[in-house]
mmCIF file of C-alpha atoms in Angstrom:
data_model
loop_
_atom_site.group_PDB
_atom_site.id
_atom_site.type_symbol
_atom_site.label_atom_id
_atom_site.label_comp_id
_atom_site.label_asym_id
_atom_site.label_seq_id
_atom_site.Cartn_x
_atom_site.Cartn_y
_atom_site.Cartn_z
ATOM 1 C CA UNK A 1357 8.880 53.462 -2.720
ATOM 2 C CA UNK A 1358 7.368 54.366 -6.116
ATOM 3 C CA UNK A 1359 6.226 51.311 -8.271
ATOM 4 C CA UNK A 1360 8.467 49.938 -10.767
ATOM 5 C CA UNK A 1361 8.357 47.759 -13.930
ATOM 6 C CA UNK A 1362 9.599 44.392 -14.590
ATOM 7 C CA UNK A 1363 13.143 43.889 -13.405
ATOM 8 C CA UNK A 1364 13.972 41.736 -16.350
ATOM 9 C CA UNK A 1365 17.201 40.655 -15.664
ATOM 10 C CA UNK A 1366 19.151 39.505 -18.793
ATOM 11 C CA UNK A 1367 19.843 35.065 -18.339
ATOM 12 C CA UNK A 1368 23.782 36.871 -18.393
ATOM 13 C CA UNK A 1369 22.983 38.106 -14.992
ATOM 14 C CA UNK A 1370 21.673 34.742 -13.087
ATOM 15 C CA UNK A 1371 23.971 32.516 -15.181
ATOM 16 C CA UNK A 1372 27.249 32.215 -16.507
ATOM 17 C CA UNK A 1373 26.102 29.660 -18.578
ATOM 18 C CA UNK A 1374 25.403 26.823 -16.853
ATOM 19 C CA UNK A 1375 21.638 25.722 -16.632
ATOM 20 C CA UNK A 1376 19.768 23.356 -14.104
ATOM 21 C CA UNK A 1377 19.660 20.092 -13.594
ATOM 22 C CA UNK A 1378 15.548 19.082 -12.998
ATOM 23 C CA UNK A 1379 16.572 16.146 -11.083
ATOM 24 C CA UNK A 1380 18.889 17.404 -8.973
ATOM 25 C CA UNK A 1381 17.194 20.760 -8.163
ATOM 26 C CA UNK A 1382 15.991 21.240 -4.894
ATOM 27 C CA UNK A 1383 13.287 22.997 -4.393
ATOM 28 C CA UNK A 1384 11.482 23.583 -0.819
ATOM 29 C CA UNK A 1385 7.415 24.392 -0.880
ATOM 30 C CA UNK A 1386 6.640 25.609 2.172
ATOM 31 C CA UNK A 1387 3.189 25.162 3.556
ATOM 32 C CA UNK A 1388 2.116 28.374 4.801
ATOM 33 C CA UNK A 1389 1.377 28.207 8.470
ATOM 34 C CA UNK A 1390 0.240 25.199 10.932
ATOM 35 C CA UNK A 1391 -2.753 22.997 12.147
ATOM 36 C CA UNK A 1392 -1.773 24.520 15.312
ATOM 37 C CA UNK A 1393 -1.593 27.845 13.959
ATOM 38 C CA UNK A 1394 -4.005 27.902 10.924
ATOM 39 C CA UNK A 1395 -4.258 31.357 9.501
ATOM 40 C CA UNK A 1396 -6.495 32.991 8.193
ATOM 41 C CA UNK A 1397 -9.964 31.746 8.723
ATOM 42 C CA UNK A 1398 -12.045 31.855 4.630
ATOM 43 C CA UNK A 1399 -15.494 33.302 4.898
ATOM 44 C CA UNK A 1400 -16.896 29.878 4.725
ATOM 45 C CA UNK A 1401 -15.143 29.711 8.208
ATOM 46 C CA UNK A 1402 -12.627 27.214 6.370
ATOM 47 C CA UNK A 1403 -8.537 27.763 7.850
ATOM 48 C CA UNK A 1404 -6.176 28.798 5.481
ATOM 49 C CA UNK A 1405 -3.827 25.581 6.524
ATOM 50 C CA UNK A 1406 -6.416 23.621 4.678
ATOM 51 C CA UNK A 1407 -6.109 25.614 1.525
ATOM 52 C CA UNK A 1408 -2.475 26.335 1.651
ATOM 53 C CA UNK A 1409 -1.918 22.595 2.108
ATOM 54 C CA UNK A 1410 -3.925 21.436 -0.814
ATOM 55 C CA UNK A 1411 -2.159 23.460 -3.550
ATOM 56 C CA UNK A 1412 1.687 22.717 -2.147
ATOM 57 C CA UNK A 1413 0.287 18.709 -2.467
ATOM 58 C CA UNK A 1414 -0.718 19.145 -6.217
ATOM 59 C CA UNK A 1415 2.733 21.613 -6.937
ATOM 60 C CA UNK A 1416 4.710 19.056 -5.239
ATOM 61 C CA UNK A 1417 3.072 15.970 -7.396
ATOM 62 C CA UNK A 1418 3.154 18.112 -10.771
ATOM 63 C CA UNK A 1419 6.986 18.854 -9.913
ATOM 64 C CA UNK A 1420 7.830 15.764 -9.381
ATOM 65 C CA UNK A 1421 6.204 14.777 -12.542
ATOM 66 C CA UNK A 1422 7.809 17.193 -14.620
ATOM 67 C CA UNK A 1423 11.093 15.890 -13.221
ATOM 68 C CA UNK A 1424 12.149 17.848 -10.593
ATOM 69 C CA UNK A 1425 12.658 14.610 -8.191
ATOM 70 C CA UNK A 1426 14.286 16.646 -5.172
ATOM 71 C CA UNK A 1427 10.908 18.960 -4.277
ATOM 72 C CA UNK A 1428 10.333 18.907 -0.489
ATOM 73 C CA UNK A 1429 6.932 19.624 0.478
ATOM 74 C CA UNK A 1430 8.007 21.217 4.172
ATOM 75 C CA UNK A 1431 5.166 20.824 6.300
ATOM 76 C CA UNK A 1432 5.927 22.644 9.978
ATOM 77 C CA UNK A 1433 4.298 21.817 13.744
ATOM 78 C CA UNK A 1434 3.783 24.449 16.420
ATOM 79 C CA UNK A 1435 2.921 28.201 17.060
ATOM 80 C CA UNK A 1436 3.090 30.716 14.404
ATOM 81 C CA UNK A 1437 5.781 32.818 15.113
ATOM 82 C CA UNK A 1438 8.603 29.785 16.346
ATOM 83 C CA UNK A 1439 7.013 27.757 13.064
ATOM 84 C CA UNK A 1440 8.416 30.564 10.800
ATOM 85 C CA UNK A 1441 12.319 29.558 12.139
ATOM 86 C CA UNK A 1442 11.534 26.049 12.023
ATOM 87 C CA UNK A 1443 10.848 26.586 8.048
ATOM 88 C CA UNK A 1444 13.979 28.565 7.331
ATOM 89 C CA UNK A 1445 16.100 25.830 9.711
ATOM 90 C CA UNK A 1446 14.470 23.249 7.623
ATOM 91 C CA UNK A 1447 15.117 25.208 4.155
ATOM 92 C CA UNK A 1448 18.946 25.661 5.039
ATOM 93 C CA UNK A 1449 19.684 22.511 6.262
ATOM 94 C CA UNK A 1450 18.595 20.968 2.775
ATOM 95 C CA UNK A 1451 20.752 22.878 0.769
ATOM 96 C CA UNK A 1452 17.655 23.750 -1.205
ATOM 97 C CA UNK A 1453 18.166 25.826 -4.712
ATOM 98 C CA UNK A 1454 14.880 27.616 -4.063
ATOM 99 C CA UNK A 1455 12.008 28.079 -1.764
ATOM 100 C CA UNK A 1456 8.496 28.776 -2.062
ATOM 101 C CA UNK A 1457 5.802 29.423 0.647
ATOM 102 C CA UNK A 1458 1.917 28.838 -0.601
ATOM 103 C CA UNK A 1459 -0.557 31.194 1.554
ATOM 104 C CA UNK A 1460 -3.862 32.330 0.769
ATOM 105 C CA UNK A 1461 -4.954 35.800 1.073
ATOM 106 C CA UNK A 1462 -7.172 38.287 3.778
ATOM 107 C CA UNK A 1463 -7.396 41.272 4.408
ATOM 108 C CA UNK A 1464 -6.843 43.099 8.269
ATOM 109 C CA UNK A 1465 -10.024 43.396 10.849
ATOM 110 C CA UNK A 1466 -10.991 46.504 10.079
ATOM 111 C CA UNK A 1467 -11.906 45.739 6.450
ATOM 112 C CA UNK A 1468 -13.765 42.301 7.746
ATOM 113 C CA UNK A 1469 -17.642 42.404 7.193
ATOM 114 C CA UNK A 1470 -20.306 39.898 9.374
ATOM 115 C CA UNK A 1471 -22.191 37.604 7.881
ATOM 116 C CA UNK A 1472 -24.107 33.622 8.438
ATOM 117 C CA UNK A 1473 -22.804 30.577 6.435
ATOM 118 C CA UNK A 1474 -24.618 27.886 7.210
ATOM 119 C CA UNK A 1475 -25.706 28.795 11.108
ATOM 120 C CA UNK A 1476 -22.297 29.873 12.020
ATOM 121 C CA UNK A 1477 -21.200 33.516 12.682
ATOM 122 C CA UNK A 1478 -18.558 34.385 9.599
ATOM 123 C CA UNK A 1479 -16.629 37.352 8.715
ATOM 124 C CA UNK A 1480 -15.899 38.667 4.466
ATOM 125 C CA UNK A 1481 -14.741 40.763 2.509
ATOM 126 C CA UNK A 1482 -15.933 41.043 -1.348
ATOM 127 C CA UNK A 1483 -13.822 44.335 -2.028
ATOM 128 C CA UNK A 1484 -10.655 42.747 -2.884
ATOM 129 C CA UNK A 1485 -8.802 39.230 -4.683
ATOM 130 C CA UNK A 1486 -6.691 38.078 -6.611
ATOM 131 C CA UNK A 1487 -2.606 36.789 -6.376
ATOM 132 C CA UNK A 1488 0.116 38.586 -4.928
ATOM 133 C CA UNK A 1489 3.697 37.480 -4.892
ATOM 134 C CA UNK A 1490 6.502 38.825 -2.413
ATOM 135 C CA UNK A 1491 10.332 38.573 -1.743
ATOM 136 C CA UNK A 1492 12.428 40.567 0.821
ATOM 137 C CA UNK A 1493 15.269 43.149 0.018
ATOM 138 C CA UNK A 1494 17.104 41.473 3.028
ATOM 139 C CA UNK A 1495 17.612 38.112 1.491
ATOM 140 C CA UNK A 1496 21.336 37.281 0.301
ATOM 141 C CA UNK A 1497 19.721 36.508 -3.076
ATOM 142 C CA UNK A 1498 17.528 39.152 -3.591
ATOM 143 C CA UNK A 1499 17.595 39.470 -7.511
ATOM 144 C CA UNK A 1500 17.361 35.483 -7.541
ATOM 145 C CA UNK A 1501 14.307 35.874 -5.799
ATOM 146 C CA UNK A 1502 12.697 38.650 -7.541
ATOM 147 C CA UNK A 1503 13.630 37.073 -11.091
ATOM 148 C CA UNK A 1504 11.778 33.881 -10.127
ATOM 149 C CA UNK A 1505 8.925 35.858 -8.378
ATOM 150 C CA UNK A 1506 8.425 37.733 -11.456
ATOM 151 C CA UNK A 1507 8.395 34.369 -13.250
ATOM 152 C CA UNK A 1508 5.484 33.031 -11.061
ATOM 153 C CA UNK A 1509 3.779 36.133 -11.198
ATOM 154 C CA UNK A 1510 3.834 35.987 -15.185
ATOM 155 C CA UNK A 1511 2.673 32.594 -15.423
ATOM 156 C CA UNK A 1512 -0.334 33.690 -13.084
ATOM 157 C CA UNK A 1513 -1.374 36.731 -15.414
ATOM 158 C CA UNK A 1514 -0.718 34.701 -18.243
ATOM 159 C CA UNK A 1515 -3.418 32.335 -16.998
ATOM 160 C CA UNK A 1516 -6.115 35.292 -16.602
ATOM 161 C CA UNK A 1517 -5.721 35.832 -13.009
ATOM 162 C CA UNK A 1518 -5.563 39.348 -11.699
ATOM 163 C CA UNK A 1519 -3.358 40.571 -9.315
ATOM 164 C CA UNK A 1520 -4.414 42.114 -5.579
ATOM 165 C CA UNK A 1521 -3.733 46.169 -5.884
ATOM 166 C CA UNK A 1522 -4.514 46.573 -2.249
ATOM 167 C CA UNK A 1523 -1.283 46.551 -1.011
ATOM 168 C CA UNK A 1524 -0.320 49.856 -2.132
ATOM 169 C CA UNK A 1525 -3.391 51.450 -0.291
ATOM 170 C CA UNK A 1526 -2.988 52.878 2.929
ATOM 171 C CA UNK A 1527 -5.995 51.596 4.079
ATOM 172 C CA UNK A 1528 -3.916 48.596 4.716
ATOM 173 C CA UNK A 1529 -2.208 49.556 7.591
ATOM 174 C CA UNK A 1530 0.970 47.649 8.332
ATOM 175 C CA UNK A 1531 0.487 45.453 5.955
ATOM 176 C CA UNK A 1532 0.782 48.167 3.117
ATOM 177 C CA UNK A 1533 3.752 46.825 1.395
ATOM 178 C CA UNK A 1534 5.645 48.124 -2.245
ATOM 179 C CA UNK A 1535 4.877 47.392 -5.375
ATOM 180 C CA UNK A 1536 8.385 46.475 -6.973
ATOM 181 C CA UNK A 1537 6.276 45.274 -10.450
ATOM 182 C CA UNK A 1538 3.124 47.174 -11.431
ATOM 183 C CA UNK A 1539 2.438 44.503 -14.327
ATOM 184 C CA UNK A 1540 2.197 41.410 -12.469
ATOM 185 C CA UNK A 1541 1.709 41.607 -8.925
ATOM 186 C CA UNK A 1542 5.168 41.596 -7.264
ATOM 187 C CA UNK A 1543 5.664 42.950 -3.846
ATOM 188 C CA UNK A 1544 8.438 43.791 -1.407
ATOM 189 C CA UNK A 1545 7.788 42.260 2.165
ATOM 190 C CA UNK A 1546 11.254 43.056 3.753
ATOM 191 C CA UNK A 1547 10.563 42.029 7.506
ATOM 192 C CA UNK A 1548 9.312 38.318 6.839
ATOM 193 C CA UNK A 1549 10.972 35.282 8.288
ATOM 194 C CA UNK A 1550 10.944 32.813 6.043
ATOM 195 C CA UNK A 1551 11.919 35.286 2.864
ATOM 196 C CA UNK A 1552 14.655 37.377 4.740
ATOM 197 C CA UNK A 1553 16.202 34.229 7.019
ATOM 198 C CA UNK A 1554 16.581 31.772 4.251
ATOM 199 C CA UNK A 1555 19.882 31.381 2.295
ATOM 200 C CA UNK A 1556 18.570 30.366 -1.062
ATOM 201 C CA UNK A 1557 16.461 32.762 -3.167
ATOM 202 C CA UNK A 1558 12.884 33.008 -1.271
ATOM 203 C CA UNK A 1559 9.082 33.734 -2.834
ATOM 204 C CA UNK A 1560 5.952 33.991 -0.596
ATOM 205 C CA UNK A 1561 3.028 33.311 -2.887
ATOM 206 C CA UNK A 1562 -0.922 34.619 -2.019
ATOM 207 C CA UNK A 1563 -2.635 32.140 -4.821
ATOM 208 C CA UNK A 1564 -5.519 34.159 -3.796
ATOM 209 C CA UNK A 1565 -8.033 35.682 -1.142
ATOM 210 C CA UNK A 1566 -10.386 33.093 0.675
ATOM 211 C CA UNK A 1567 -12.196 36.075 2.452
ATOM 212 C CA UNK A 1568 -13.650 37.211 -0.525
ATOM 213 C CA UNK A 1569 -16.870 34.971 -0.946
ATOM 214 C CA UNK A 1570 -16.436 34.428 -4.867
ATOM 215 C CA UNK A 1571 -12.918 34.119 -4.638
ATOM 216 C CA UNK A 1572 -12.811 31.223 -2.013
ATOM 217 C CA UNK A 1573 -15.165 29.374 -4.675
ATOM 218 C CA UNK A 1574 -12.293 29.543 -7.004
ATOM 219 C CA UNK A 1575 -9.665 28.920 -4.765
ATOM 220 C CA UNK A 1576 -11.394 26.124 -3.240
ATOM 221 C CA UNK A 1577 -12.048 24.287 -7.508
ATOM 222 C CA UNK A 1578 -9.634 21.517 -8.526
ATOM 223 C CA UNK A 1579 -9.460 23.709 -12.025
ATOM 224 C CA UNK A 1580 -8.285 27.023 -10.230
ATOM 225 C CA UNK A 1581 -5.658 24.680 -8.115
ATOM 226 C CA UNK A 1582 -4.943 23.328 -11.175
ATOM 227 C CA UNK A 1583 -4.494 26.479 -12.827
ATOM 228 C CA UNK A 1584 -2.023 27.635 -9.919
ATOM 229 C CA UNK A 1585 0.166 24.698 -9.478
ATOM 230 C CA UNK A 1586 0.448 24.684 -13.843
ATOM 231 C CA UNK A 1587 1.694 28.284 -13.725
ATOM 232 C CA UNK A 1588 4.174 27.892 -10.793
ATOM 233 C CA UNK A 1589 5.879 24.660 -12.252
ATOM 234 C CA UNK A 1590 6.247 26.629 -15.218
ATOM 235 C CA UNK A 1591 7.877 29.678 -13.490
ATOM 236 C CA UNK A 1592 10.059 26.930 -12.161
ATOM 237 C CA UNK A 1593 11.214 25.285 -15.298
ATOM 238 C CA UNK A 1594 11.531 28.746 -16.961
ATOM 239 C CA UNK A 1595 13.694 29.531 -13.956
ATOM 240 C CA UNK A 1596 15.667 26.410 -13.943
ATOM 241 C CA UNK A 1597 16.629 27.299 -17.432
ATOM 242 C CA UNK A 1598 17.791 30.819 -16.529
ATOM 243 C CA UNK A 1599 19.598 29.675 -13.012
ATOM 244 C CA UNK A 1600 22.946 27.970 -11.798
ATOM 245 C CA UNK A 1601 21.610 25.880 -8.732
ATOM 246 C CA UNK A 1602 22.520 27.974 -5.724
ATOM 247 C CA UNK A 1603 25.093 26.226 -3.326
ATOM 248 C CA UNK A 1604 24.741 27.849 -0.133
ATOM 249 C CA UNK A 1605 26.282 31.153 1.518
ATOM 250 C CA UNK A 1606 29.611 31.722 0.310
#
């Protein structure tokens, strides 16, 4: 699928002119993964969980703050793969308006490079960072989705942060995925649980890589967390403005 630009979608076509209410907007953050099931591993031999769990705490908080009263911070037990149901069960029975999952970013085994952080055996890789947002053609909201991904994705160039261009490469293996925005950093990840399963509009968001040694510096700063939870409660009150909250399936 070639690369294309922003979809900007006019406010016309995700409202007939009704707007949200903050405090009765629900929206779900997902915690990517599980302390079963922790992810990736950073090249400071650090598990994503930790990371992913961090930044959903401070998006929740700054949500809340900014008066969006109904976030759920959705925090899921168990094995990867029957953890990814759980999270779309959990999403659907709240009725939620919108869900987000926070993941950090690697890159597969074959691109993984050895090295020793303090004693212990590690694994890096310095080629790549930066953000990456997805949604899935398959979910019933699919422009929803990619509207408000493209709003997150803004927010994160518009704080200086580059975007990962691997994805496109086929170096990546099955995890090459389309670029559906070229200027910011959206992707399409059809196949993914959480993003094609759930009934509200869906956004998987990479804040960044943690195998990339500078990178997991960054991601690991309260100012880059802060940076990253500012820009997505942004997307979500420029969002909120643009959307009638969703009310489940018809």
């Amino acid at each position: 699928m070639a690369a294309l630009g922003p979809t900007s979608l006019p406010a016309s076509a995700l409202n007939p002119g009704l707007s949200c209410k903050p405090a009765k907007f629900r929206i779900v953050l997902d915690v990517g993964h599980t302390a079963e099931s922790e992810g990736a591993i950073s090249a400071r031999n650090v598990p994503e969980f930790s990371f992913n769990l961090r930044l959903a705490q401070q998006i929740d908080e700054k949500l809340k703050a900014a008066g969006f009263a109904e976030t759920r911070l959705l925090v899921t037990e168990g094995k990867a793969k029957p953890s990814l149901f759980k999270r779309v069960a959990a999403a659907n029975d709240l009725n939620a308006d919108l869900f987000l999952s926070i993941h950090h970013d690697s890159v597969p085994d074959k691109l993984l490079e050895n090295w020793e952080y303090e004693g212990e055996k590690s694994h890096y890789s310095d080629r790549f960072s930066g953000y990456s947002v997805f949604v899935s053609h398959i979910n019933p909201q699919f422009k929803t989705s990619l509207a408000f991904a493209e709003l997150v994705a803004k927010e994160m160039k518009a704080k200086g942060l580059q975007y990962a261009p691997q994805y496109t490469m086929a170096i990546m293996g099955h995890d090459q995925h389309p670029l559906l925005d070229k200027d910011v950093g959206v992707y399409a990840y059809d196949k993914l649980v959480v993003l094609r399963k759930t009934n509200m509009p869906a956004v998987l968001l990479e804040a960044g890589s943690i195998i990339n040694r500078s990178e997991e510096l960054k991601m690991d700063s309260p100012e880059r967390r802060d940076m990253v939870s500012d820009a997505v409660v942004s997307a979500v009150k420029d969002f909120c403005g643009l959307q009638e909250p969703f009310l489940g399936p018809p």
